[in-house]
Amino acid sequence: MRNYLRALGAVIWKDLAAEMRSRELLSAMLVFALLVLFIFNFALELNVKDRLSVTSGVLWVTFVFAGTIGLNRSLAIEKDRGCLDGLLLAPVDRTAIYFGKAVANFLFIMVVAAIVLPVYSILYNTNLFAQPGLLLVIVLGAEGYVAVGTLLAAMAVQTRTRDMLLPILLFPVVLPVLVAAVKASSGYLQGLPMAEIQPWINLLLVYDVVFTAISFMVFEYVVEE
Amino acid sequence: MTDAPLIEVDHLIKRFGPKVVLRNLDFQARGGEFVALMGPNGAGKTTFLRILSSLSGPTMGRVRIAGHELPRQAAAVRRRLGVVSHMPLLYGDLTAEENLRFYGRMYDIARIDEQISTILDLVGLAGRRRDLVRTFSRGMQQRLAIGRAVLHDPDVLLLDEPHTGLDQDACEMLDAVLRQVAARGRTVVMTSHDLSRVEDLATRFDVLTRGSIRASIGKADMPRDGLLAFYRQSLEKARAESQKGGQ
Ligand SMILES: Nc1ncnc2c1ncn2[C@@H]1O[C@H](COP(=O)(O)OP(=O)(O)OP(=O)(O)O)[C@@H](O)[C@H]1O
Ligand SMILES: [Mg+2]
């Protein structure tokens, strides 16, 4: 167990340290996310009432696309200099490698969210932080998305067409997360009663648990030759 | 030299789809042995080393390292393996020191700081320890890759054309490292196309061609016309044999 945590910590530390240097992932994800927000802002000149109903859709589309860029980069860094082999050669449980990458990717998405939410609040003149429930949904949704995304990115990176392949593999599989997250988010934003939001939260929880478990079990086979 | 072979390979077969790359390959190596693996391009040397290093699974056959079966007991094998591959296995956005520290944690190395300094001195990169690896030349990356491979003092060292990209000094550094490793009773398997380089480094010379080891000779038994002649003859003989077999 101690070994497991040490390896997990090493992978997370390595990803964060490299990212602090290069800012490669975060800058790409952020520029993309902000562009999406601005485009929506101009494309959908919305009145106050309509805005509320599209907010969660815009937010999640932003997270999902920016996240894909991050996931692709995160695994491409491992592949390009053979580092994935270096990780696989280490005498550690391979699920520790998976979790390490997933945690780092999760943190990157959280950073993106921490910047996107205030920018959105300013652009659309609302306060998204007024709803703690929304923050919970973002955490749960991002967890499910990253759990599956890290696994599929590890799969896609082995192929020649990895940049195209990841979204094609990933989007259908994360559709339940996306739907549940959008519904739950807009529920909170529109102040719906908890009874209407709860089923979506439950779906997110179940998805997170199930897909984290599946990814945990199959990662070893995905990276094997 | 210890008695039980550290590496034991019986009837190894490796296929990629319909393509058979290794067929019935037998191989053994003991502690203290330094095997130079030679063979033409595409013979399957890299494939063989990847199987030994547990990165690629055998299609059929038995592979044992230090008494552990691959791929089933791969986890136990990995701790005792050091690998230098075509790629540096290093992170460009980390410094030389950080790269070693990361791998040190993955291998649970005690007193990592001391070990990192020792290794950086060994490969002649002590002065560049705080520089990002992405700013290193290819040869410097290769030096660090070698340091990375011996960081945890492995029992078995597998190297795939490690001299590629190294300058004269670095080649000598590598040779010194390899001799040091072999002298401690470790096993080294190295592929190379530079026969003059391996001739006085290795203790045994194996020729891998047409999917298996077709010839093997110890340093003591080397004929007077040298390794290159032996290598040529082995390839010629293998070709003649497989033509006969094909008819
Ligand atoms: N992943 C793979 N998929 C399909 N074929 C492969 C794969 N890897 C290797 N091969 C094939 O296996 C054969 C042996 O390749 P390998 O890289 O092991 O040769 P090698 O002896 O290392 O050659 P070189 O001296 O050029 O390094 C080649 O014909 C190659 O095309
Ligand atoms: Mg090769």
Coordinates of C-alpha atoms in Angstrom, one line a residue, chain A residues 105-213:
Chain A
N105 CA -5.7 15.4 -15.6
F106 CA -8.5 16.0 -13.1
L107 CA -6.5 18.8 -11.5
F108 CA -5.9 20.4 -14.9
I109 CA -9.6 20.4 -15.6
M110 CA -10.2 21.9 -12.2
V111 CA -7.8 24.7 -13.0
V112 CA -9.6 25.3 -16.3
A113 CA -12.9 25.4 -14.4
A114 CA -11.6 27.8 -11.8
I115 CA -10.8 30.2 -14.6
V116 CA -13.8 29.6 -16.9
L117 CA -16.4 30.1 -14.1
P118 CA -15.4 33.6 -13.2
V119 CA -14.9 34.6 -16.8
Y120 CA -18.3 33.3 -17.7
S121 CA -19.8 35.1 -14.7
I122 CA -18.4 38.3 -16.0
L123 CA -19.3 37.8 -19.6
Y124 CA -22.8 36.9 -19.0
N125 CA -23.3 39.0 -15.9
T126 CA -24.3 36.2 -13.5
N127 CA -22.6 34.7 -10.5
L128 CA -22.0 31.0 -11.0
F129 CA -20.3 30.7 -7.6
A130 CA -23.6 31.5 -5.9
Q131 CA -24.6 27.8 -6.4
P132 CA -22.4 25.4 -4.5
G133 CA -24.4 22.6 -6.0
L134 CA -23.0 23.6 -9.4
L135 CA -19.4 23.1 -8.1
L136 CA -20.3 19.7 -6.8
V137 CA -21.7 18.8 -10.3
I138 CA -18.5 20.0 -11.9
V139 CA -16.3 17.9 -9.6
L140 CA -18.5 14.8 -10.2
G141 CA -18.8 15.3 -13.9
A142 CA -15.1 15.9 -14.4
E143 CA -14.2 12.8 -12.4
G144 CA -16.2 10.6 -14.6
Y145 CA -15.0 12.3 -17.7
V146 CA -11.3 12.0 -16.7
A147 CA -11.7 8.4 -15.5
V148 CA -12.8 7.3 -19.0
G149 CA -10.8 9.9 -20.9
T150 CA -7.5 8.8 -19.4
L151 CA -8.1 5.2 -20.3
L152 CA -9.2 6.0 -23.8
A153 CA -6.4 8.4 -24.4
A154 CA -3.9 5.7 -23.4
M155 CA -5.6 3.6 -26.0
A156 CA -5.7 6.2 -28.7
V157 CA -2.2 7.3 -28.2
Q158 CA -0.9 4.0 -29.4
T159 CA -2.5 4.5 -32.8
R160 CA -1.4 6.6 -35.7
T161 CA -4.6 8.7 -35.8
R162 CA -4.6 9.5 -32.1
D163 CA -5.8 13.1 -32.3
M164 CA -8.8 12.1 -34.3
L165 CA -9.5 8.9 -32.5
L166 CA -9.8 10.1 -29.0
P167 CA -12.9 12.3 -29.5
I168 CA -14.5 9.6 -31.6
L169 CA -14.0 7.0 -28.9
L170 CA -14.6 9.3 -25.9
F171 CA -17.7 11.3 -26.7
P172 CA -20.1 8.4 -27.1
V173 CA -18.9 6.8 -23.9
V174 CA -19.1 10.0 -21.8
L175 CA -22.5 11.0 -23.2
P176 CA -24.3 9.8 -20.0
V177 CA -21.9 12.0 -17.9
L178 CA -22.5 14.9 -20.2
V179 CA -26.3 14.7 -20.1
A180 CA -26.4 14.2 -16.4
A181 CA -24.0 17.0 -15.7
V182 CA -25.9 19.4 -18.0
K183 CA -29.2 18.5 -16.4
A184 CA -28.0 18.7 -12.9
S185 CA -26.1 22.0 -13.5
S186 CA -29.1 23.7 -15.1
G187 CA -31.3 22.4 -12.3
Y188 CA -29.1 24.2 -9.8
L189 CA -28.9 27.3 -11.9
Q190 CA -32.6 27.5 -12.3
G191 CA -33.2 26.8 -8.7
L192 CA -35.2 23.6 -9.3
P193 CA -36.2 21.6 -6.2
M194 CA -33.7 19.0 -5.1
A195 CA -36.0 16.2 -5.9
E196 CA -35.6 17.0 -9.6
I197 CA -31.9 17.3 -9.5
Q198 CA -31.1 14.3 -7.3
P199 CA -31.7 11.6 -10.0
W200 CA -29.0 13.3 -12.2
I201 CA -26.6 13.5 -9.3
N202 CA -27.2 9.8 -8.6
L203 CA -26.5 9.0 -12.2
L204 CA -23.2 10.9 -12.0
L205 CA -22.2 9.1 -8.9
V206 CA -23.0 5.7 -10.4
Y207 CA -21.2 6.5 -13.6
D208 CA -18.1 7.7 -11.7
V209 CA -17.9 4.6 -9.6
V210 CA -18.6 2.1 -12.4
F211 CA -16.3 3.7 -15.0
T212 CA -13.5 4.3 -12.5
A213 CA -13.7 0.7 -11.6

